[in-house]
Coordinates of C-alpha atoms and ligand atoms in Angstrom, one line a residue:
M1 CA -33.2 -55.3 2.9
C2 CA -33.2 -56.7 -0.6
G3 CA -33.6 -60.3 -2.0
I4 CA -30.6 -62.2 -4.0
V5 CA -30.9 -65.6 -5.6
G6 CA -28.5 -67.5 -7.6
F7 CA -28.5 -71.1 -9.6
T8 CA -26.3 -73.1 -11.4
G9 CA -27.1 -76.6 -12.7
E10 CA -28.6 -78.3 -15.9
H11 CA -32.0 -76.2 -16.2
E12 CA -32.4 -73.1 -17.8
A13 CA -31.6 -70.4 -14.8
A14 CA -33.6 -67.5 -15.6
P15 CA -37.2 -68.9 -14.9
I16 CA -36.1 -70.6 -11.8
L17 CA -34.2 -67.2 -10.5
L18 CA -37.7 -65.2 -11.3
E19 CA -39.7 -67.6 -9.5
S20 CA -37.3 -67.7 -6.3
L21 CA -37.3 -63.6 -6.4
E22 CA -41.0 -63.7 -6.4
K23 CA -41.0 -65.6 -2.9
L24 CA -38.4 -62.7 -1.8
E25 CA -40.2 -59.7 -3.2
Y26 CA -41.6 -58.9 0.6
R27 CA -37.8 -58.1 0.9
G28 CA -37.8 -55.0 -1.8
Y29 CA -39.7 -54.6 -4.7
D30 CA -38.4 -51.1 -6.3
S31 CA -36.3 -52.8 -9.0
A32 CA -35.0 -56.0 -10.0
G33 CA -32.7 -57.7 -12.4
M34 CA -30.6 -60.7 -13.5
A35 CA -27.2 -61.8 -14.9
V36 CA -27.6 -65.2 -17.0
R37 CA -24.7 -67.0 -18.7
N38 CA -24.9 -69.7 -21.3
G39 CA -21.9 -71.9 -20.8
D40 CA -18.9 -69.8 -21.3
K41 CA -20.3 -67.2 -23.4
L42 CA -20.5 -63.5 -21.8
A43 CA -23.1 -63.3 -19.1
E44 CA -26.3 -61.3 -20.1
V45 CA -27.5 -58.5 -17.6
V46 CA -31.3 -57.5 -17.8
K47 CA -32.7 -55.1 -15.2
A48 CA -36.0 -53.3 -14.7
T49 CA -37.5 -50.6 -12.4
G50 CA -40.7 -51.1 -10.3
K51 CA -42.1 -54.9 -9.6
L52 CA -40.9 -58.0 -10.3
R53 CA -43.4 -58.6 -13.0
N54 CA -41.5 -55.8 -15.1
L55 CA -38.5 -58.0 -15.4
A56 CA -40.6 -61.0 -16.1
E57 CA -42.3 -59.4 -19.0
K58 CA -38.6 -57.8 -20.4
T59 CA -37.3 -61.5 -20.3
D60 CA -40.7 -63.4 -21.2
G61 CA -40.4 -65.2 -17.9
G62 CA -37.0 -65.7 -18.2
H63 CA -37.3 -67.5 -21.6
A64 CA -35.4 -64.7 -23.3
L65 CA -32.4 -65.4 -21.1
A66 CA -30.2 -68.5 -22.3
G67 CA -27.7 -70.3 -19.7
C68 CA -28.0 -72.6 -16.9
C69 CA -25.9 -70.4 -14.4
G70 CA -27.1 -66.9 -12.9
I71 CA -27.9 -64.5 -10.3
G72 CA -30.8 -62.4 -9.4
H73 CA -31.9 -59.6 -7.4
T74 CA -34.9 -57.5 -6.1
R75 CA -34.3 -54.4 -4.7
W76 CA -34.9 -52.0 -1.5
A77 CA -32.9 -49.1 -2.4
T78 CA -30.8 -47.8 0.4
H79 CA -27.9 -46.1 -1.8
G80 CA -29.0 -44.3 -4.8
E81 CA -32.9 -44.0 -6.1
P82 CA -34.5 -47.1 -7.6
T83 CA -33.6 -46.3 -11.3
Q84 CA -32.4 -48.5 -14.3
E85 CA -28.6 -47.4 -13.5
N86 CA -28.9 -48.4 -9.8
A87 CA -30.7 -51.7 -10.2
H88 CA -28.5 -54.7 -9.6
P89 CA -26.7 -56.7 -11.1
H90 CA -23.7 -54.5 -11.1
V91 CA -20.3 -54.9 -13.1
S92 CA -16.7 -54.3 -12.5
G93 CA -15.8 -52.7 -15.7
N94 CA -16.4 -48.9 -17.0
A95 CA -19.9 -49.8 -18.2
K96 CA -22.1 -47.3 -19.9
K97 CA -25.7 -46.3 -19.0
S98 CA -27.2 -49.0 -16.7
A99 CA -24.6 -51.9 -17.4
S100 CA -27.3 -53.9 -19.2
G101 CA -26.3 -56.5 -21.9
P102 CA -23.7 -58.5 -22.2
V103 CA -20.9 -58.4 -19.8
E104 CA -17.6 -57.6 -21.0
S105 CA -16.1 -56.9 -17.4
N106 CA -14.4 -59.6 -15.3
V107 CA -17.3 -59.6 -12.5
V108 CA -20.6 -59.2 -12.2
G109 CA -22.8 -59.3 -9.1
V110 CA -25.6 -58.5 -6.8
H111 CA -25.7 -57.8 -3.1
N112 CA -28.0 -57.3 -0.3
G113 CA -26.8 -55.3 2.5
I114 CA -25.2 -51.6 3.3
I115 CA -21.3 -51.0 2.4
E116 CA -20.9 -48.2 5.4
N117 CA -17.2 -47.3 4.2
Y118 CA -18.2 -47.1 0.3
E119 CA -17.3 -43.7 -0.3
E120 CA -13.7 -43.9 1.0
L121 CA -13.4 -47.0 -1.2
R122 CA -14.8 -45.3 -4.3
D123 CA -12.4 -42.5 -3.9
K124 CA -9.7 -45.1 -4.0
L125 CA -10.7 -47.0 -6.8
L126 CA -11.5 -43.8 -8.8
K127 CA -7.7 -43.1 -8.1
N128 CA -6.9 -46.1 -9.7
G129 CA -8.8 -45.5 -12.8
Y130 CA -12.4 -46.9 -12.1
Q131 CA -15.5 -44.9 -13.5
F132 CA -19.0 -45.3 -11.6
Y133 CA -22.4 -45.2 -13.6
S134 CA -24.3 -45.7 -10.6
Q135 CA -24.7 -44.3 -6.9
T136 CA -24.8 -47.7 -5.5
D137 CA -22.2 -49.1 -2.7
T138 CA -22.6 -52.5 -4.5
E139 CA -20.9 -51.1 -7.7
V140 CA -17.9 -49.9 -5.5
V141 CA -17.5 -53.4 -3.8
I142 CA -17.6 -55.6 -6.9
K143 CA -15.0 -52.9 -8.4
L144 CA -12.9 -53.5 -5.5
V145 CA -13.1 -57.4 -6.0
D146 CA -12.1 -56.9 -9.4
Y147 CA -9.3 -54.4 -8.3
Y148 CA -7.7 -57.0 -6.0
Y149 CA -8.3 -59.9 -8.7
K150 CA -6.5 -57.7 -11.1
K151 CA -3.7 -56.3 -9.2
Y152 CA -2.4 -59.5 -7.1
K153 CA -3.5 -61.9 -10.2
I154 CA -5.0 -64.2 -7.7
G155 CA -8.2 -66.2 -7.8
P156 CA -11.8 -65.2 -6.7
I157 CA -11.7 -66.7 -3.3
D158 CA -8.5 -64.6 -2.5
A159 CA -9.6 -61.6 -4.2
I160 CA -13.1 -61.8 -2.2
N161 CA -11.2 -62.4 1.1
R162 CA -9.1 -59.0 0.6
M163 CA -12.4 -57.4 -0.1
M164 CA -13.8 -58.6 3.0
V165 CA -10.6 -57.2 5.1
R166 CA -11.0 -53.7 3.7
T167 CA -14.9 -53.3 3.5
H168 CA -17.1 -52.1 6.8
G169 CA -20.9 -52.9 6.9
S170 CA -23.1 -55.9 6.0
Y171 CA -23.3 -57.9 2.8
A172 CA -24.6 -61.1 1.2
L173 CA -22.8 -60.8 -2.2
E174 CA -23.3 -62.9 -5.5
L175 CA -20.5 -62.8 -8.0
M176 CA -19.7 -64.3 -11.5
F177 CA -16.4 -64.0 -12.8
K178 CA -15.8 -64.2 -16.6
D179 CA -12.9 -66.5 -16.2
Y180 CA -14.7 -69.1 -14.5
P181 CA -17.9 -70.0 -16.5
G182 CA -20.8 -72.0 -14.7
E183 CA -19.4 -71.0 -11.0
I184 CA -20.9 -68.7 -8.8
Y185 CA -18.9 -67.2 -5.8
V186 CA -20.3 -65.7 -2.5
A187 CA -19.3 -63.8 0.5
R188 CA -21.3 -62.9 3.5
K189 CA -21.1 -60.5 6.7
D190 CA -24.3 -60.0 8.7
S191 CA -26.8 -60.1 6.0
P192 CA -28.8 -63.3 5.2
M193 CA -27.5 -66.3 2.5
I194 CA -28.7 -69.9 2.5
I195 CA -27.3 -72.2 -0.1
G196 CA -29.1 -75.4 -1.1
I197 CA -27.6 -78.6 -3.2
A198 CA -30.2 -80.9 -4.8
D199 CA -30.0 -83.3 -7.7
G200 CA -26.8 -81.8 -9.2
E201 CA -27.9 -78.2 -9.1
S202 CA -27.2 -75.5 -6.6
Y203 CA -29.2 -72.8 -5.1
I204 CA -28.4 -69.7 -3.4
A205 CA -30.9 -66.9 -1.7
S206 CA -31.5 -64.4 1.0
D207 CA -33.7 -66.7 2.5
V208 CA -35.6 -69.9 2.8
P209 CA -38.9 -69.3 0.8
A210 CA -36.8 -68.8 -2.4
I211 CA -35.4 -72.6 -2.4
L212 CA -37.7 -74.4 -0.2
K213 CA -39.5 -75.8 -3.4
Y214 CA -35.9 -77.5 -4.3
T215 CA -34.6 -78.5 -1.3
R216 CA -35.4 -78.6 2.6
S217 CA -31.7 -79.1 3.4
V218 CA -29.9 -75.8 3.4
Y219 CA -26.3 -74.5 4.3
Y220 CA -26.1 -71.3 6.5
I221 CA -22.7 -69.8 5.4
G222 CA -21.1 -67.7 8.3
N223 CA -19.8 -64.3 8.9
L224 CA -16.7 -63.4 7.0
Q225 CA -17.0 -66.6 4.8
A226 CA -17.0 -67.2 1.3
A227 CA -17.9 -70.1 -1.1
R228 CA -17.6 -71.3 -4.5
I229 CA -20.4 -73.0 -6.1
L230 CA -20.7 -75.3 -9.0
P231 CA -23.5 -77.3 -9.9
G232 CA -24.5 -79.8 -7.1
E233 CA -21.5 -78.8 -5.3
V234 CA -20.3 -76.0 -2.9
H235 CA -16.8 -75.4 -1.3
F236 CA -16.6 -72.8 1.9
F237 CA -13.6 -71.1 2.8
D238 CA -12.5 -68.7 5.7
L239 CA -11.0 -65.5 5.8
N240 CA -7.6 -67.2 5.2
G241 CA -8.8 -68.9 2.4
D242 CA -8.7 -72.2 4.0
E243 CA -11.5 -74.7 3.0
I244 CA -13.8 -75.4 6.0
E245 CA -16.8 -77.8 6.4
I246 CA -20.6 -76.5 7.3
A247 CA -23.0 -79.1 8.2
P248 CA -26.5 -78.5 6.3
T249 CA -29.8 -77.6 8.3
E250 CA -33.3 -79.1 7.6
I251 CA -35.7 -76.7 7.3
T252 CA -39.4 -77.7 8.7
W253 CA -41.2 -74.6 7.9
D254 CA -44.1 -74.4 5.4
A255 CA -43.8 -72.1 2.6
K256 CA -46.2 -69.0 3.8
S257 CA -44.3 -68.9 7.3
A258 CA -41.1 -69.2 5.5
E259 CA -41.6 -65.7 4.4
K260 CA -42.1 -64.8 7.7
G261 CA -38.6 -66.1 8.6
G262 CA -40.6 -68.9 10.7
F263 CA -42.6 -66.2 12.7
E264 CA -46.2 -66.3 12.8
H265 CA -46.7 -62.7 11.5
F266 CA -44.8 -60.1 10.0
M267 CA -45.3 -57.9 13.0
I268 CA -43.7 -60.0 15.4
K269 CA -40.9 -60.7 12.6
E270 CA -40.4 -56.9 12.3
I271 CA -40.5 -56.4 16.2
H272 CA -37.4 -58.9 16.2
E273 CA -35.9 -56.8 13.2
Q274 CA -35.7 -53.8 15.4
P275 CA -32.2 -54.3 16.6
Q276 CA -30.8 -54.7 13.1
A277 CA -32.8 -51.7 11.8
V278 CA -31.5 -49.5 14.7
R279 CA -28.0 -50.6 14.0
D280 CA -28.1 -50.1 10.3
T281 CA -29.7 -46.6 10.7
L282 CA -27.2 -45.9 13.4
G283 CA -24.3 -47.4 11.1
S284 CA -25.5 -44.8 8.1
L285 CA -25.6 -41.9 10.6
I286 CA -22.3 -42.2 12.7
K287 CA -18.4 -42.1 11.4
E288 CA -15.8 -42.3 13.6
G289 CA -18.1 -42.0 16.9
R290 CA -19.7 -38.8 15.5
I291 CA -23.2 -38.3 14.1
D292 CA -22.4 -37.2 10.5
L293 CA -25.2 -35.2 8.7
S294 CA -22.9 -33.2 6.5
E295 CA -24.4 -35.1 3.6
V296 CA -28.1 -33.8 4.4
I297 CA -27.4 -30.5 6.3
S298 CA -24.4 -28.5 7.1
E299 CA -23.2 -27.3 10.4
E300 CA -23.6 -23.5 9.7
E301 CA -27.1 -24.2 8.3
L302 CA -27.9 -26.3 11.7
E303 CA -26.4 -23.7 13.6
K304 CA -28.6 -21.0 12.4
I305 CA -32.0 -23.0 13.0
K306 CA -33.9 -21.2 15.9
S307 CA -36.8 -23.3 16.1
V308 CA -38.2 -26.8 14.5
T309 CA -41.5 -27.9 13.5
I310 CA -42.1 -31.4 13.2
V311 CA -44.9 -32.5 11.0
A312 CA -46.4 -36.2 10.7
C313 CA -49.0 -38.5 11.1
G314 CA -49.9 -41.7 13.1
S315 CA -46.9 -43.1 14.4
S316 CA -44.6 -41.0 12.9
W317 CA -46.2 -38.1 14.8
H318 CA -45.6 -39.9 17.8
V319 CA -42.0 -39.9 17.1
G320 CA -42.1 -36.3 16.5
M321 CA -43.9 -36.0 20.3
Q322 CA -40.6 -37.7 21.6
A323 CA -38.3 -35.7 19.4
Q324 CA -39.8 -32.4 21.0
Y325 CA -39.0 -33.4 24.6
V326 CA -35.3 -34.5 23.4
I327 CA -34.3 -31.5 21.3
E328 CA -35.8 -28.8 23.5
D329 CA -33.9 -30.6 26.5
M330 CA -30.9 -31.4 24.8
A331 CA -30.0 -28.5 22.3
G332 CA -32.7 -25.7 24.1
V333 CA -34.3 -25.3 20.4
P334 CA -38.2 -24.6 20.8
V335 CA -39.9 -27.7 19.0
R336 CA -43.5 -27.6 17.7
V337 CA -45.1 -30.8 16.8
E338 CA -47.9 -30.7 14.0
L339 CA -50.6 -33.1 12.8
A340 CA -50.1 -33.0 9.1
S341 CA -53.7 -32.9 8.3
E342 CA -54.1 -30.0 10.4
Y343 CA -50.7 -28.0 9.4
R344 CA -51.7 -28.2 5.7
Y345 CA -54.4 -25.9 6.2
R346 CA -53.0 -23.7 9.0
K347 CA -51.8 -20.2 7.8
L348 CA -48.0 -20.7 7.9
L349 CA -45.8 -18.0 9.0
P350 CA -42.5 -17.9 6.9
D351 CA -39.6 -18.4 9.3
P352 CA -36.1 -18.3 7.7
E353 CA -34.6 -19.6 10.8
S354 CA -37.0 -22.7 11.2
L355 CA -36.6 -26.0 9.9
V356 CA -39.9 -28.1 9.0
V357 CA -38.9 -31.8 9.8
L358 CA -41.3 -34.4 7.8
I359 CA -41.5 -37.8 9.1
S360 CA -42.9 -40.6 7.1
Q361 CA -42.2 -44.2 7.0
S362 CA -43.8 -44.5 3.5
G363 CA -42.9 -41.3 2.0
E364 CA -46.5 -41.3 0.5
T365 CA -48.9 -40.1 3.2
A366 CA -51.0 -37.7 1.3
D367 CA -51.2 -35.2 4.4
T368 CA -47.6 -35.2 5.0
L369 CA -46.8 -34.9 1.4
A370 CA -49.4 -31.7 1.4
A371 CA -47.9 -30.2 4.3
L372 CA -44.2 -30.6 2.6
R373 CA -45.4 -28.5 -0.5
E374 CA -47.3 -26.3 1.8
A375 CA -44.1 -25.5 3.9
K376 CA -42.0 -25.2 0.6
S377 CA -44.4 -22.9 -1.2
K378 CA -43.9 -20.7 2.2
G379 CA -40.0 -20.6 1.7
L380 CA -39.7 -22.8 4.7
K381 CA -36.4 -25.1 5.0
T382 CA -37.5 -28.7 4.9
L383 CA -36.0 -32.3 6.1
A384 CA -37.8 -35.2 5.7
V385 CA -37.1 -38.4 7.7
V386 CA -38.3 -41.2 5.3
N387 CA -37.9 -45.1 4.9
V388 CA -38.5 -45.5 1.2
L389 CA -35.9 -44.1 -1.3
G390 CA -37.5 -42.4 -4.2
S391 CA -40.8 -41.8 -2.3
S392 CA -42.6 -38.6 -3.3
I393 CA -41.8 -37.0 0.0
A394 CA -38.0 -38.0 -0.2
R395 CA -37.9 -36.8 -3.5
E396 CA -39.7 -33.2 -2.8
A397 CA -38.1 -32.4 0.4
D398 CA -35.1 -30.1 0.4
R399 CA -33.1 -32.6 2.6
V400 CA -33.4 -36.1 3.5
I401 CA -32.2 -38.6 6.2
Y402 CA -33.1 -42.2 5.5
T403 CA -34.2 -44.8 8.1
K404 CA -32.7 -48.1 7.5
A405 CA -35.5 -50.4 8.5
G406 CA -35.9 -52.0 5.2
P407 CA -39.3 -52.9 3.7
E408 CA -42.0 -53.0 6.3
I409 CA -44.9 -55.2 5.6
A410 CA -47.1 -55.1 8.7
V411 CA -49.6 -52.1 8.8
A412 CA -48.7 -51.4 12.2
T413 CA -45.4 -49.8 12.0
T414 CA -42.6 -51.0 14.7
K415 CA -39.2 -51.4 13.1
A416 CA -39.6 -48.1 11.0
Y417 CA -41.0 -46.1 14.2
S418 CA -37.9 -47.2 16.1
A419 CA -35.3 -46.2 13.2
Q420 CA -37.3 -43.0 12.9
L421 CA -36.9 -42.2 16.6
I422 CA -32.9 -42.8 16.0
C423 CA -32.8 -40.4 13.3
M424 CA -34.5 -37.7 15.4
H425 CA -32.1 -38.3 18.3
A426 CA -29.2 -37.9 15.9
L427 CA -30.6 -34.7 14.7
A428 CA -31.2 -33.5 18.4
L429 CA -27.6 -34.6 19.5
E430 CA -26.3 -32.7 16.4
L431 CA -28.1 -29.6 16.9
A432 CA -26.9 -29.5 20.6
R433 CA -23.5 -29.9 19.3
V434 CA -23.2 -27.2 17.0
K435 CA -25.1 -24.8 19.6
G436 CA -22.7 -25.8 22.0
A437 CA -25.4 -27.0 24.4
L438 CA -23.7 -30.1 24.8
S439 CA -19.8 -30.6 26.1
S440 CA -17.8 -32.8 23.8
E441 CA -17.9 -35.5 26.3
E442 CA -21.5 -35.1 27.2
Y443 CA -21.7 -35.6 23.4
S444 CA -19.8 -38.5 23.0
K445 CA -21.0 -40.2 25.7
L446 CA -24.4 -39.9 24.5
V447 CA -23.7 -40.9 21.1
S448 CA -22.0 -44.4 22.6
E449 CA -24.9 -44.6 24.6
L450 CA -27.2 -44.4 21.5
Q451 CA -25.2 -47.4 19.9
T452 CA -26.0 -49.6 23.0
I453 CA -29.9 -49.4 21.7
P454 CA -29.7 -52.5 19.7
E455 CA -28.3 -55.0 22.1
K456 CA -30.8 -53.5 24.9
I457 CA -33.6 -54.1 22.5
E458 CA -32.5 -57.9 22.2
R459 CA -32.6 -58.3 26.1
I460 CA -36.1 -57.0 26.1
L461 CA -37.2 -59.3 23.5
E462 CA -35.6 -62.3 25.3
E463 CA -37.9 -61.5 28.1
K464 CA -41.2 -61.3 26.0
N465 CA -43.0 -64.4 27.5
R466 CA -43.8 -62.6 30.4
V467 CA -45.8 -60.0 28.4
Q468 CA -47.3 -62.6 26.4
W469 CA -48.4 -64.0 29.7
F470 CA -50.0 -61.2 30.8
A471 CA -51.7 -60.3 27.5
A472 CA -53.7 -63.8 27.8
K473 CA -55.0 -62.5 30.9
Y474 CA -56.4 -59.3 29.5
S475 CA -57.5 -60.6 25.9
N476 CA -61.2 -59.7 27.2
A477 CA -60.3 -56.1 27.9
H478 CA -62.5 -53.4 26.5
D479 CA -60.9 -50.3 27.7
M480 CA -57.3 -49.3 28.4
F481 CA -55.4 -46.2 29.5
F482 CA -51.8 -45.8 28.8
I483 CA -50.9 -42.6 31.4
G484 CA -47.1 -40.9 31.8
R485 CA -45.6 -37.6 32.0
G486 CA -43.0 -35.6 30.0
L487 CA -41.2 -38.1 27.4
D488 CA -43.1 -41.2 29.1
Y489 CA -46.5 -39.5 27.6
A490 CA -45.0 -39.3 24.0
I491 CA -44.5 -43.0 24.4
C492 CA -47.9 -43.7 25.7
L493 CA -49.1 -42.3 22.4
E494 CA -47.6 -45.1 20.5
G495 CA -48.3 -47.8 23.2
S496 CA -52.0 -46.7 23.0
L497 CA -52.2 -46.7 19.0
K498 CA -50.5 -50.1 18.7
M499 CA -53.5 -51.5 21.0
K500 CA -55.9 -49.9 19.0
E501 CA -54.7 -50.5 15.6
I502 CA -54.5 -54.3 16.0
S503 CA -56.5 -55.4 18.8
Y504 CA -59.2 -53.1 18.4
I505 CA -59.4 -52.4 22.1
H506 CA -60.6 -49.0 23.0
S507 CA -57.6 -47.4 24.4
E508 CA -56.2 -43.9 25.3
A509 CA -53.0 -42.2 26.0
Y510 CA -52.9 -39.5 28.5
A511 CA -50.7 -37.1 30.3
A512 CA -50.9 -38.5 33.6
G513 CA -51.6 -35.2 35.2
E514 CA -54.7 -34.5 33.2
L515 CA -56.7 -37.6 34.6
K516 CA -58.2 -35.9 37.4
H517 CA -59.4 -33.1 35.3
G518 CA -62.2 -35.2 33.8
T519 CA -61.0 -38.3 32.4
I520 CA -60.7 -40.3 35.6
S521 CA -64.5 -40.5 35.7
L522 CA -64.1 -43.4 33.1
V523 CA -62.0 -45.4 35.5
E524 CA -63.6 -48.3 37.2
N525 CA -63.4 -51.7 38.2
G526 CA -61.3 -53.9 35.7
I527 CA -60.1 -51.0 33.3
L528 CA -56.3 -51.6 32.7
V529 CA -54.2 -48.8 33.2
V530 CA -50.7 -49.0 32.0
G531 CA -48.3 -46.4 33.4
I532 CA -45.1 -45.3 31.9
L533 CA -42.4 -44.6 34.3
T534 CA -38.9 -44.2 32.9
Q535 CA -38.2 -40.6 33.7
K536 CA -36.7 -40.7 37.2
E537 CA -37.9 -37.5 38.3
L538 CA -41.1 -37.8 37.2
I539 CA -41.9 -41.5 38.5
E540 CA -43.5 -40.3 42.0
K541 CA -46.0 -38.2 40.3
T542 CA -46.8 -40.9 37.4
L543 CA -47.3 -43.3 40.4
S544 CA -49.6 -41.1 42.5
N545 CA -51.8 -40.8 39.4
M546 CA -51.8 -44.5 39.1
T547 CA -52.8 -45.0 42.6
E548 CA -55.6 -42.6 42.2
C549 CA -56.7 -45.0 39.3
K550 CA -56.2 -48.0 41.7
A551 CA -58.4 -46.6 44.2
R552 CA -61.3 -46.5 41.6
G553 CA -60.9 -50.2 40.8
A554 CA -58.2 -49.9 38.1
Y555 CA -55.7 -52.9 37.4
L556 CA -52.2 -51.5 37.3
M557 CA -49.2 -52.5 34.7
S558 CA -46.0 -50.5 35.1
L559 CA -43.2 -50.3 32.7
T560 CA -39.7 -48.8 34.1
A561 CA -36.2 -49.2 34.0
D562 CA -34.2 -52.0 36.1
G563 CA -33.3 -50.8 39.5
N564 CA -36.9 -49.1 40.0
Y565 CA -37.7 -52.2 42.0
S566 CA -40.3 -50.2 44.4
I567 CA -42.5 -49.6 41.7
E568 CA -43.8 -53.5 41.7
D569 CA -45.4 -52.7 45.5
S570 CA -48.0 -50.3 44.0
S571 CA -48.5 -52.2 40.7
D572 CA -50.4 -55.3 39.7
F573 CA -47.9 -56.2 37.1
T574 CA -44.5 -54.6 36.4
V575 CA -42.1 -54.7 33.3
Y576 CA -38.4 -53.9 33.5
I577 CA -36.2 -52.7 30.6
P578 CA -32.6 -51.8 30.6
K579 CA -31.4 -48.7 31.7
T580 CA -30.2 -46.1 29.1
D581 CA -29.9 -42.3 29.1
P582 CA -33.4 -40.8 29.9
H583 CA -33.5 -39.3 26.6
F584 CA -33.6 -42.4 24.7
M585 CA -35.8 -44.7 26.9
G586 CA -38.8 -44.4 24.3
C587 CA -36.6 -46.6 21.9
L588 CA -36.7 -49.2 24.7
A589 CA -40.0 -48.9 26.4
I590 CA -41.9 -49.1 23.4
V591 CA -40.9 -52.7 22.5
P592 CA -42.9 -54.3 25.4
L593 CA -45.8 -52.2 24.3
Q594 CA -45.8 -53.3 20.8
L595 CA -45.3 -57.1 22.2
L596 CA -48.3 -56.4 24.3
A597 CA -50.7 -55.2 21.5
Y598 CA -49.1 -58.0 19.5
Y599 CA -50.3 -60.8 22.2
L600 CA -53.4 -59.5 22.8
S601 CA -54.3 -59.3 19.1
V602 CA -53.2 -62.8 18.6
S603 CA -55.0 -64.0 21.5
K604 CA -58.0 -62.6 20.0
G605 CA -57.8 -64.4 16.8
L606 CA -57.2 -61.1 14.7
D607 CA -55.7 -60.6 11.4
V608 CA -52.3 -58.7 13.0
D609 CA -50.5 -57.7 10.0
K610 CA -53.8 -56.4 8.0
P611 CA -56.0 -54.8 10.7
R612 CA -59.3 -53.7 9.4
N613 CA -60.1 -50.4 8.2
L614 CA -56.3 -49.6 7.9
A615 CA -53.8 -49.2 5.1
K616 CA -49.9 -49.4 5.5
S617 CA -49.7 -46.1 3.4
V618 CA -52.6 -43.4 3.4
T619 CA -52.2 -41.8 -0.1
V620 CA -55.8 -40.0 0.3
E621 CA -56.6 -37.2 2.4
Ligands
AGP701 C1 -48.9 -46.7 12.5 O1 -48.9 -48.2 12.7 C2 -49.8 -46.6 11.1 N1 -49.5 -47.6 10.1 C3 -50.1 -45.3 10.7 O2 -50.7 -44.5 11.8 C4 -48.9 -44.4 10.1 O3 -48.1 -44.3 11.0 C5 -49.2 -43.3 9.7 O4 -50.4 -43.8 8.4 C6 -48.1 -42.6 8.7 O5 -47.5 -43.1 7.9 P1 -46.2 -42.7 7.3 O6 -45.4 -42.9 8.4 O7 -46.0 -43.9 6.2 O8 -46.2 -41.4 6.8

């Protein structure tokens, strides 16, 4: 998730682009760049790694870049580390080094999204004499537009339409063509883009906050549509190149809530971004109906793995706890799950046939980084599952699988957690396939079932009001227990942490069968016991543990899959979620628990996004 902006009008573009990018920095902040054109002179590209302020300093607040037409970008790296070469804008010519400076080539552009078939397109362009200076998917798609533009001697819109037909993935693209000074061409599929016209000038942005200062009337360009933008004018085109009408929409949000896309908090916004985060992560892992980890680890290496050790902290450790059940059950490979803060001081026994998997959203968590270094120093094979490209853990691990959750602002992780789960399920499926633990039918069935998760999360989010109603009833709760068995217990761990993190309610996750060995002494009138019941063969067992709590005065909330309607007979409140394969139930069951914690925190008037005593990335021991 990057932020893109564009402007063409009477005013100097660069200061306007910088100010708009500032409003989009929550979308990505590892590098930034602009391309600005002064009349029909060549466009000038300036890039800078790190925070946006580095670009502002480099261009003296934009004043060093003359011209009234320009495009800008703030990056969240997905393809290629956050370097000068990989920063946007990118150009269509065979530029040297990072393509900064005057743009000789036909097309210069910025992009937000993920081009899934970029490798195949790059091979096609290499065969047609193109060279590449960056590792980005964006440079590929800009060169593809240039390829069609030159090969068929067609206009920008036709070249863009040919690109859209040929490209798989998501994109919001802004392009400037050398032959069309003062004009910006855009194309969109799945990634957000809005266009605003005010006082004879035109603005483009990934999101409302960037242009709210200039206009509240915006155009939402549709999927697989393109547009030609001139000062104070915009023309929309469909995939056949026919001009189409789009009616403007009036924005009613204030600037602050606009950054949250109209949501009250980043956490609830990110909860609603989970379907896309899972979709993007699956998109990067699945090729032609199969999980493709060939860029990360070879089948031979996977086949030789005799055991897996998962090391992480907090919610990432909870992903590990779920993965343990799934990998052992699916692939028959023994799994240990270790707290990084403990693992780093343990006497590690070198085991060439073991794989150490380190999970981290930030990629900077001190304990997990130290555990990685410890494992490497013992010659252990390491694989990291990370959300931040170029982060320390990503750079130091032998192999990396990236989650595609985009920047996560709220301290309490939600969409990154869900994307991590998907990566671990993909690893489990690949281990099971190469070890012959799954038939190819079973394998394909599970891979397609995994691809139903985004839509099922959307269905759960449609039902969020029930959870909101229940949370309002319980805003005075002091103690809670989340209980479950097997994979459900691992789900409880994350549900309970979410509750503690943002609502400050004392909450414990407990293996349901353990309760009667002591902890049930804490159960009394008014205690809320949340039972997770998604594993068919364990439902009766967990229900009887819940009934034992009921007998001691507890109030029971159950979370189970559609169809298990008998459960509500012994529960005070039941939440149903769509069915999926038992291994993947955790991807769905966590969503109502995130919502429960969120609505309880809101009902207590707490700072949901920045809870007390916590940091988004714990870089100290
Ligand atoms: C989760 O909501 C918390 N932010 C925290 O437990 C977090 O999961 C933990 O600090 C690990 O962070 P990481 O995934 O960035 O390594």
